[in-house]
């Protein structure tokens, strides 16, 4: 089992895309045919970006044979990046970073290579090494694109684990925390626009504590309520997001009943509201999913939507109360008006839930929502969460306590 924060972040990137690349340019910059119509210009830039993405994918696939070349890439925090020249490209001015007797009103850069950077301690992890070493050869593609687009300022590559390349390599200051995964260019490029509802179990069992924190506190950390990078930090301006909390009933977290655009301000408001969640009573999956689909459906109707991918991320630590039946096979589950959902066993009760989710999917119209389920704790029931994910184009994961 894995820690919740890592599973959620890696899982979200995995389900949509692995890598992100971006180009940053001053205004204006020159394309091959400056007189071309805007759609043609956009197509040209898109072609370069796709070419760079393909180059990284090809290089990464052969990373194992390139592990010996790690020392070839200068560290992002370095005063030695090879043969440099003084550049004021894009109005950059960092003369204080120029060492020795040389003078430079701009920035010392090396247009022959990129620089490597990683999130974490002084040494990159094995996975970060593989990503950085395996992509060293893409420097040639960086140079080709920069040459074709006169006026291009910087080219970036960001990996799912925080490994990062920037072209051209430049002398940079140390101690500056930089995580590419929370930058707008990465968040927009890694997954594309999407509508996301995070469905959080706040039943009484979420107060279970191991290693000093309750399961609900671990969920809050994973969403980014604490100091670290969390799931809510991974969304960008093109995304629409909501958090729904459920126990015996369900409600939208915060003061907005619909999806909100993933702006910095809106995401912070969501974090502040998640921080206030407390554990409550029983576990009613039906109430949670009914509210999640209502949010997706009504948001689309009121044009509070990306009109693209739909995702529900389902976090729970227990079995649904309606499908907890007695050892002698007693009655299981009922609707709000007292009508029995199923009258004999848990398997049929679970089937009724799956059928109901199919109905809610159909009622939305358009794209179905992919559902990704995570069961928290060694004693968590996983039968129904697993089936929900498998039947709705997602995946299931098991999360350890702590």
mmCIF file with all atom_site columns, C-alpha atoms in Angstrom, residues 34-179:
data_model
loop_
_atom_site.group_PDB
_atom_site.id
_atom_site.type_symbol
_atom_site.label_atom_id
_atom_site.label_alt_id
_atom_site.label_comp_id
_atom_site.label_asym_id
_atom_site.label_entity_id
_atom_site.label_seq_id
_atom_site.pdbx_PDB_ins_code
_atom_site.Cartn_x
_atom_site.Cartn_y
_atom_site.Cartn_z
_atom_site.occupancy
_atom_site.B_iso_or_equiv
_atom_site.pdbx_formal_charge
_atom_site.auth_seq_id
_atom_site.auth_comp_id
_atom_site.auth_asym_id
_atom_site.auth_atom_id
_atom_site.pdbx_PDB_model_num
ATOM 1   C CA . UNK A 1 34  ? 4.415  35.865 -39.928 1.00 0.00 ? 34  UNK A CA 1
ATOM 2   C CA . UNK A 1 35  ? 1.715  36.702 -42.477 1.00 0.00 ? 35  UNK A CA 1
ATOM 3   C CA . UNK A 1 36  ? -0.163 33.440 -42.004 1.00 0.00 ? 36  UNK A CA 1
ATOM 4   C CA . UNK A 1 37  ? -3.721 33.392 -40.595 1.00 0.00 ? 37  UNK A CA 1
ATOM 5   C CA . UNK A 1 38  ? -4.024 32.882 -36.836 1.00 0.00 ? 38  UNK A CA 1
ATOM 6   C CA . UNK A 1 39  ? -5.227 29.231 -37.135 1.00 0.00 ? 39  UNK A CA 1
ATOM 7   C CA . UNK A 1 40  ? -2.148 28.398 -39.226 1.00 0.00 ? 40  UNK A CA 1
ATOM 8   C CA . UNK A 1 41  ? 0.121  30.078 -36.693 1.00 0.00 ? 41  UNK A CA 1
ATOM 9   C CA . UNK A 1 42  ? -1.493 28.127 -33.858 1.00 0.00 ? 42  UNK A CA 1
ATOM 10  C CA . UNK A 1 43  ? -1.087 24.919 -35.859 1.00 0.00 ? 43  UNK A CA 1
ATOM 11  C CA . UNK A 1 44  ? 2.597  25.672 -36.351 1.00 0.00 ? 44  UNK A CA 1
ATOM 12  C CA . UNK A 1 45  ? 3.190  26.191 -32.624 1.00 0.00 ? 45  UNK A CA 1
ATOM 13  C CA . UNK A 1 46  ? 1.157  23.078 -31.854 1.00 0.00 ? 46  UNK A CA 1
ATOM 14  C CA . UNK A 1 47  ? 3.301  21.106 -34.281 1.00 0.00 ? 47  UNK A CA 1
ATOM 15  C CA . UNK A 1 48  ? 6.489  22.140 -32.508 1.00 0.00 ? 48  UNK A CA 1
ATOM 16  C CA . UNK A 1 49  ? 5.000  21.283 -29.113 1.00 0.00 ? 49  UNK A CA 1
ATOM 17  C CA . UNK A 1 50  ? 3.856  17.846 -30.283 1.00 0.00 ? 50  UNK A CA 1
ATOM 18  C CA . UNK A 1 51  ? 7.265  17.233 -31.820 1.00 0.00 ? 51  UNK A CA 1
ATOM 19  C CA . UNK A 1 52  ? 8.948  18.051 -28.523 1.00 0.00 ? 52  UNK A CA 1
ATOM 20  C CA . UNK A 1 53  ? 6.505  15.842 -26.620 1.00 0.00 ? 53  UNK A CA 1
ATOM 21  C CA . UNK A 1 54  ? 7.178  12.922 -28.986 1.00 0.00 ? 54  UNK A CA 1
ATOM 22  C CA . UNK A 1 55  ? 10.932 13.428 -28.646 1.00 0.00 ? 55  UNK A CA 1
ATOM 23  C CA . UNK A 1 56  ? 10.661 13.208 -24.861 1.00 0.00 ? 56  UNK A CA 1
ATOM 24  C CA . UNK A 1 57  ? 8.460  10.106 -25.029 1.00 0.00 ? 57  UNK A CA 1
ATOM 25  C CA . UNK A 1 58  ? 10.945 8.367  -27.357 1.00 0.00 ? 58  UNK A CA 1
ATOM 26  C CA . UNK A 1 59  ? 13.927 9.333  -25.229 1.00 0.00 ? 59  UNK A CA 1
ATOM 27  C CA . UNK A 1 60  ? 12.216 8.254  -22.014 1.00 0.00 ? 60  UNK A CA 1
ATOM 28  C CA . UNK A 1 61  ? 11.435 4.812  -23.423 1.00 0.00 ? 61  UNK A CA 1
ATOM 29  C CA . UNK A 1 62  ? 15.205 4.186  -23.780 1.00 0.00 ? 62  UNK A CA 1
ATOM 30  C CA . UNK A 1 63  ? 16.183 5.718  -20.461 1.00 0.00 ? 63  UNK A CA 1
ATOM 31  C CA . UNK A 1 64  ? 17.797 2.576  -19.014 1.00 0.00 ? 64  UNK A CA 1
ATOM 32  C CA . UNK A 1 65  ? 20.644 2.676  -21.517 1.00 0.00 ? 65  UNK A CA 1
ATOM 33  C CA . UNK A 1 66  ? 21.285 6.377  -20.811 1.00 0.00 ? 66  UNK A CA 1
ATOM 34  C CA . UNK A 1 67  ? 21.767 6.195  -17.048 1.00 0.00 ? 67  UNK A CA 1
ATOM 35  C CA . UNK A 1 68  ? 25.505 6.734  -17.385 1.00 0.00 ? 68  UNK A CA 1
ATOM 36  C CA . UNK A 1 69  ? 25.031 10.225 -18.849 1.00 0.00 ? 69  UNK A CA 1
ATOM 37  C CA . UNK A 1 70  ? 23.592 11.929 -15.776 1.00 0.00 ? 70  UNK A CA 1
ATOM 38  C CA . UNK A 1 71  ? 26.692 14.014 -15.171 1.00 0.00 ? 71  UNK A CA 1
ATOM 39  C CA . UNK A 1 72  ? 26.361 15.529 -18.633 1.00 0.00 ? 72  UNK A CA 1
ATOM 40  C CA . UNK A 1 73  ? 23.490 17.790 -17.559 1.00 0.00 ? 73  UNK A CA 1
ATOM 41  C CA . UNK A 1 74  ? 24.350 20.763 -15.354 1.00 0.00 ? 74  UNK A CA 1
ATOM 42  C CA . UNK A 1 75  ? 22.309 21.134 -12.209 1.00 0.00 ? 75  UNK A CA 1
ATOM 43  C CA . UNK A 1 76  ? 19.726 23.898 -12.367 1.00 0.00 ? 76  UNK A CA 1
ATOM 44  C CA . UNK A 1 77  ? 21.287 25.487 -9.274  1.00 0.00 ? 77  UNK A CA 1
ATOM 45  C CA . UNK A 1 78  ? 24.808 25.924 -10.632 1.00 0.00 ? 78  UNK A CA 1
ATOM 46  C CA . UNK A 1 79  ? 27.326 28.594 -11.514 1.00 0.00 ? 79  UNK A CA 1
ATOM 47  C CA . UNK A 1 80  ? 28.849 26.375 -14.183 1.00 0.00 ? 80  UNK A CA 1
ATOM 48  C CA . UNK A 1 81  ? 26.680 25.555 -17.178 1.00 0.00 ? 81  UNK A CA 1
ATOM 49  C CA . UNK A 1 82  ? 29.399 25.242 -19.796 1.00 0.00 ? 82  UNK A CA 1
ATOM 50  C CA . UNK A 1 83  ? 30.205 27.868 -22.402 1.00 0.00 ? 83  UNK A CA 1
ATOM 51  C CA . UNK A 1 84  ? 27.852 30.754 -21.774 1.00 0.00 ? 84  UNK A CA 1
ATOM 52  C CA . UNK A 1 85  ? 27.034 34.027 -23.399 1.00 0.00 ? 85  UNK A CA 1
ATOM 53  C CA . UNK A 1 86  ? 25.363 37.095 -21.999 1.00 0.00 ? 86  UNK A CA 1
ATOM 54  C CA . UNK A 1 87  ? 21.718 37.319 -23.002 1.00 0.00 ? 87  UNK A CA 1
ATOM 55  C CA . UNK A 1 88  ? 19.104 40.002 -22.359 1.00 0.00 ? 88  UNK A CA 1
ATOM 56  C CA . UNK A 1 89  ? 16.534 37.916 -24.215 1.00 0.00 ? 89  UNK A CA 1
ATOM 57  C CA . UNK A 1 90  ? 13.011 38.758 -23.051 1.00 0.00 ? 90  UNK A CA 1
ATOM 58  C CA . UNK A 1 91  ? 14.268 41.558 -20.862 1.00 0.00 ? 91  UNK A CA 1
ATOM 59  C CA . UNK A 1 92  ? 16.003 39.169 -18.431 1.00 0.00 ? 92  UNK A CA 1
ATOM 60  C CA . UNK A 1 93  ? 18.383 40.976 -16.072 1.00 0.00 ? 93  UNK A CA 1
ATOM 61  C CA . UNK A 1 94  ? 20.280 39.036 -13.367 1.00 0.00 ? 94  UNK A CA 1
ATOM 62  C CA . UNK A 1 95  ? 23.785 40.571 -13.321 1.00 0.00 ? 95  UNK A CA 1
ATOM 63  C CA . UNK A 1 96  ? 24.214 39.614 -9.665  1.00 0.00 ? 96  UNK A CA 1
ATOM 64  C CA . UNK A 1 97  ? 24.454 35.967 -10.706 1.00 0.00 ? 97  UNK A CA 1
ATOM 65  C CA . UNK A 1 98  ? 27.444 36.544 -12.970 1.00 0.00 ? 98  UNK A CA 1
ATOM 66  C CA . UNK A 1 99  ? 30.591 35.265 -11.293 1.00 0.00 ? 99  UNK A CA 1
ATOM 67  C CA . UNK A 1 100 ? 34.231 36.291 -11.597 1.00 0.00 ? 100 UNK A CA 1
ATOM 68  C CA . UNK A 1 101 ? 35.259 39.409 -13.429 1.00 0.00 ? 101 UNK A CA 1
ATOM 69  C CA . UNK A 1 102 ? 32.790 39.034 -16.269 1.00 0.00 ? 102 UNK A CA 1
ATOM 70  C CA . UNK A 1 103 ? 30.083 41.618 -16.643 1.00 0.00 ? 103 UNK A CA 1
ATOM 71  C CA . UNK A 1 104 ? 26.617 40.906 -17.923 1.00 0.00 ? 104 UNK A CA 1
ATOM 72  C CA . UNK A 1 105 ? 23.560 43.121 -17.796 1.00 0.00 ? 105 UNK A CA 1
ATOM 73  C CA . UNK A 1 106 ? 21.323 40.159 -18.551 1.00 0.00 ? 106 UNK A CA 1
ATOM 74  C CA . UNK A 1 107 ? 21.675 36.431 -17.796 1.00 0.00 ? 107 UNK A CA 1
ATOM 75  C CA . UNK A 1 108 ? 24.498 34.013 -18.548 1.00 0.00 ? 108 UNK A CA 1
ATOM 76  C CA . UNK A 1 109 ? 23.038 31.226 -20.698 1.00 0.00 ? 109 UNK A CA 1
ATOM 77  C CA . UNK A 1 110 ? 24.220 28.244 -22.719 1.00 0.00 ? 110 UNK A CA 1
ATOM 78  C CA . UNK A 1 111 ? 22.158 27.746 -25.873 1.00 0.00 ? 111 UNK A CA 1
ATOM 79  C CA . UNK A 1 112 ? 23.770 24.355 -26.537 1.00 0.00 ? 112 UNK A CA 1
ATOM 80  C CA . UNK A 1 113 ? 22.077 22.484 -23.703 1.00 0.00 ? 113 UNK A CA 1
ATOM 81  C CA . UNK A 1 114 ? 19.326 22.422 -21.119 1.00 0.00 ? 114 UNK A CA 1
ATOM 82  C CA . UNK A 1 115 ? 19.720 22.333 -17.340 1.00 0.00 ? 115 UNK A CA 1
ATOM 83  C CA . UNK A 1 116 ? 18.286 19.653 -15.044 1.00 0.00 ? 116 UNK A CA 1
ATOM 84  C CA . UNK A 1 117 ? 16.333 20.269 -11.864 1.00 0.00 ? 117 UNK A CA 1
ATOM 85  C CA . UNK A 1 118 ? 14.357 18.164 -9.428  1.00 0.00 ? 118 UNK A CA 1
ATOM 86  C CA . UNK A 1 119 ? 12.014 18.613 -6.494  1.00 0.00 ? 119 UNK A CA 1
ATOM 87  C CA . UNK A 1 120 ? 13.350 17.214 -3.243  1.00 0.00 ? 120 UNK A CA 1
ATOM 88  C CA . UNK A 1 121 ? 16.633 16.852 -1.422  1.00 0.00 ? 121 UNK A CA 1
ATOM 89  C CA . UNK A 1 122 ? 20.125 17.552 -2.755  1.00 0.00 ? 122 UNK A CA 1
ATOM 90  C CA . UNK A 1 123 ? 20.177 14.274 -4.664  1.00 0.00 ? 123 UNK A CA 1
ATOM 91  C CA . UNK A 1 124 ? 17.417 13.241 -7.088  1.00 0.00 ? 124 UNK A CA 1
ATOM 92  C CA . UNK A 1 125 ? 15.508 10.022 -6.503  1.00 0.00 ? 125 UNK A CA 1
ATOM 93  C CA . UNK A 1 126 ? 16.135 7.022  -8.747  1.00 0.00 ? 126 UNK A CA 1
ATOM 94  C CA . UNK A 1 127 ? 12.950 7.772  -10.696 1.00 0.00 ? 127 UNK A CA 1
ATOM 95  C CA . UNK A 1 128 ? 13.988 11.408 -11.170 1.00 0.00 ? 128 UNK A CA 1
ATOM 96  C CA . UNK A 1 129 ? 17.445 10.298 -12.350 1.00 0.00 ? 129 UNK A CA 1
ATOM 97  C CA . UNK A 1 130 ? 15.876 8.003  -14.924 1.00 0.00 ? 130 UNK A CA 1
ATOM 98  C CA . UNK A 1 131 ? 13.638 10.779 -16.204 1.00 0.00 ? 131 UNK A CA 1
ATOM 99  C CA . UNK A 1 132 ? 16.417 13.376 -16.423 1.00 0.00 ? 132 UNK A CA 1
ATOM 100 C CA . UNK A 1 133 ? 19.106 11.080 -17.784 1.00 0.00 ? 133 UNK A CA 1
ATOM 101 C CA . UNK A 1 134 ? 16.772 9.482  -20.261 1.00 0.00 ? 134 UNK A CA 1
ATOM 102 C CA . UNK A 1 135 ? 15.802 12.852 -21.730 1.00 0.00 ? 135 UNK A CA 1
ATOM 103 C CA . UNK A 1 136 ? 19.279 14.377 -22.105 1.00 0.00 ? 136 UNK A CA 1
ATOM 104 C CA . UNK A 1 137 ? 19.316 13.737 -25.847 1.00 0.00 ? 137 UNK A CA 1
ATOM 105 C CA . UNK A 1 138 ? 16.280 15.997 -26.356 1.00 0.00 ? 138 UNK A CA 1
ATOM 106 C CA . UNK A 1 139 ? 18.618 19.010 -26.152 1.00 0.00 ? 139 UNK A CA 1
ATOM 107 C CA . UNK A 1 140 ? 18.946 18.716 -29.943 1.00 0.00 ? 140 UNK A CA 1
ATOM 108 C CA . UNK A 1 141 ? 15.171 19.144 -30.326 1.00 0.00 ? 141 UNK A CA 1
ATOM 109 C CA . UNK A 1 142 ? 15.216 22.122 -27.961 1.00 0.00 ? 142 UNK A CA 1
ATOM 110 C CA . UNK A 1 143 ? 17.844 23.801 -30.141 1.00 0.00 ? 143 UNK A CA 1
ATOM 111 C CA . UNK A 1 144 ? 15.958 23.033 -33.357 1.00 0.00 ? 144 UNK A CA 1
ATOM 112 C CA . UNK A 1 145 ? 12.708 24.564 -32.108 1.00 0.00 ? 145 UNK A CA 1
ATOM 113 C CA . UNK A 1 146 ? 14.408 27.606 -30.606 1.00 0.00 ? 146 UNK A CA 1
ATOM 114 C CA . UNK A 1 147 ? 16.134 28.203 -33.936 1.00 0.00 ? 147 UNK A CA 1
ATOM 115 C CA . UNK A 1 148 ? 12.904 27.898 -35.887 1.00 0.00 ? 148 UNK A CA 1
ATOM 116 C CA . UNK A 1 149 ? 10.960 30.235 -33.604 1.00 0.00 ? 149 UNK A CA 1
ATOM 117 C CA . UNK A 1 150 ? 12.994 33.403 -33.536 1.00 0.00 ? 150 UNK A CA 1
ATOM 118 C CA . UNK A 1 151 ? 12.343 35.194 -30.257 1.00 0.00 ? 151 UNK A CA 1
ATOM 119 C CA . UNK A 1 152 ? 11.525 32.082 -28.222 1.00 0.00 ? 152 UNK A CA 1
ATOM 120 C CA . UNK A 1 153 ? 12.437 32.768 -24.608 1.00 0.00 ? 153 UNK A CA 1
ATOM 121 C CA . UNK A 1 154 ? 12.457 29.448 -22.745 1.00 0.00 ? 154 UNK A CA 1
ATOM 122 C CA . UNK A 1 155 ? 11.399 25.853 -23.370 1.00 0.00 ? 155 UNK A CA 1
ATOM 123 C CA . UNK A 1 156 ? 10.366 23.644 -20.458 1.00 0.00 ? 156 UNK A CA 1
ATOM 124 C CA . UNK A 1 157 ? 9.856  19.974 -19.763 1.00 0.00 ? 157 UNK A CA 1
ATOM 125 C CA . UNK A 1 158 ? 8.213  18.788 -16.517 1.00 0.00 ? 158 UNK A CA 1
ATOM 126 C CA . UNK A 1 159 ? 7.804  15.216 -15.314 1.00 0.00 ? 159 UNK A CA 1
ATOM 127 C CA . UNK A 1 160 ? 5.176  13.705 -13.043 1.00 0.00 ? 160 UNK A CA 1
ATOM 128 C CA . UNK A 1 161 ? 7.757  13.198 -10.252 1.00 0.00 ? 161 UNK A CA 1
ATOM 129 C CA . UNK A 1 162 ? 9.034  16.782 -10.184 1.00 0.00 ? 162 UNK A CA 1
ATOM 130 C CA . UNK A 1 163 ? 11.988 16.277 -12.524 1.00 0.00 ? 163 UNK A CA 1
ATOM 131 C CA . UNK A 1 164 ? 12.381 19.281 -14.790 1.00 0.00 ? 164 UNK A CA 1
ATOM 132 C CA . UNK A 1 165 ? 14.413 20.566 -17.740 1.00 0.00 ? 165 UNK A CA 1
ATOM 133 C CA . UNK A 1 166 ? 14.776 24.157 -18.873 1.00 0.00 ? 166 UNK A CA 1
ATOM 134 C CA . UNK A 1 167 ? 16.310 25.378 -22.117 1.00 0.00 ? 167 UNK A CA 1
ATOM 135 C CA . UNK A 1 168 ? 18.620 27.213 -22.463 1.00 0.00 ? 168 UNK A CA 1
ATOM 136 C CA . UNK A 1 169 ? 20.738 26.316 -19.425 1.00 0.00 ? 169 UNK A CA 1
ATOM 137 C CA . UNK A 1 170 ? 21.463 29.411 -17.370 1.00 0.00 ? 170 UNK A CA 1
ATOM 138 C CA . UNK A 1 171 ? 23.277 30.393 -14.221 1.00 0.00 ? 171 UNK A CA 1
ATOM 139 C CA . UNK A 1 172 ? 20.674 30.330 -11.487 1.00 0.00 ? 172 UNK A CA 1
ATOM 140 C CA . UNK A 1 173 ? 20.461 31.114 -7.804  1.00 0.00 ? 173 UNK A CA 1
ATOM 141 C CA . UNK A 1 174 ? 20.378 28.308 -5.254  1.00 0.00 ? 174 UNK A CA 1
ATOM 142 C CA . UNK A 1 175 ? 17.709 27.765 -2.658  1.00 0.00 ? 175 UNK A CA 1
ATOM 143 C CA . UNK A 1 176 ? 14.766 28.760 -4.861  1.00 0.00 ? 176 UNK A CA 1
ATOM 144 C CA . UNK A 1 177 ? 11.980 26.215 -4.408  1.00 0.00 ? 177 UNK A CA 1
ATOM 145 C CA . UNK A 1 178 ? 10.442 25.384 -7.765  1.00 0.00 ? 178 UNK A CA 1
ATOM 146 C CA . UNK A 1 179 ? 7.953  22.608 -8.431  1.00 0.00 ? 179 UNK A CA 1
#
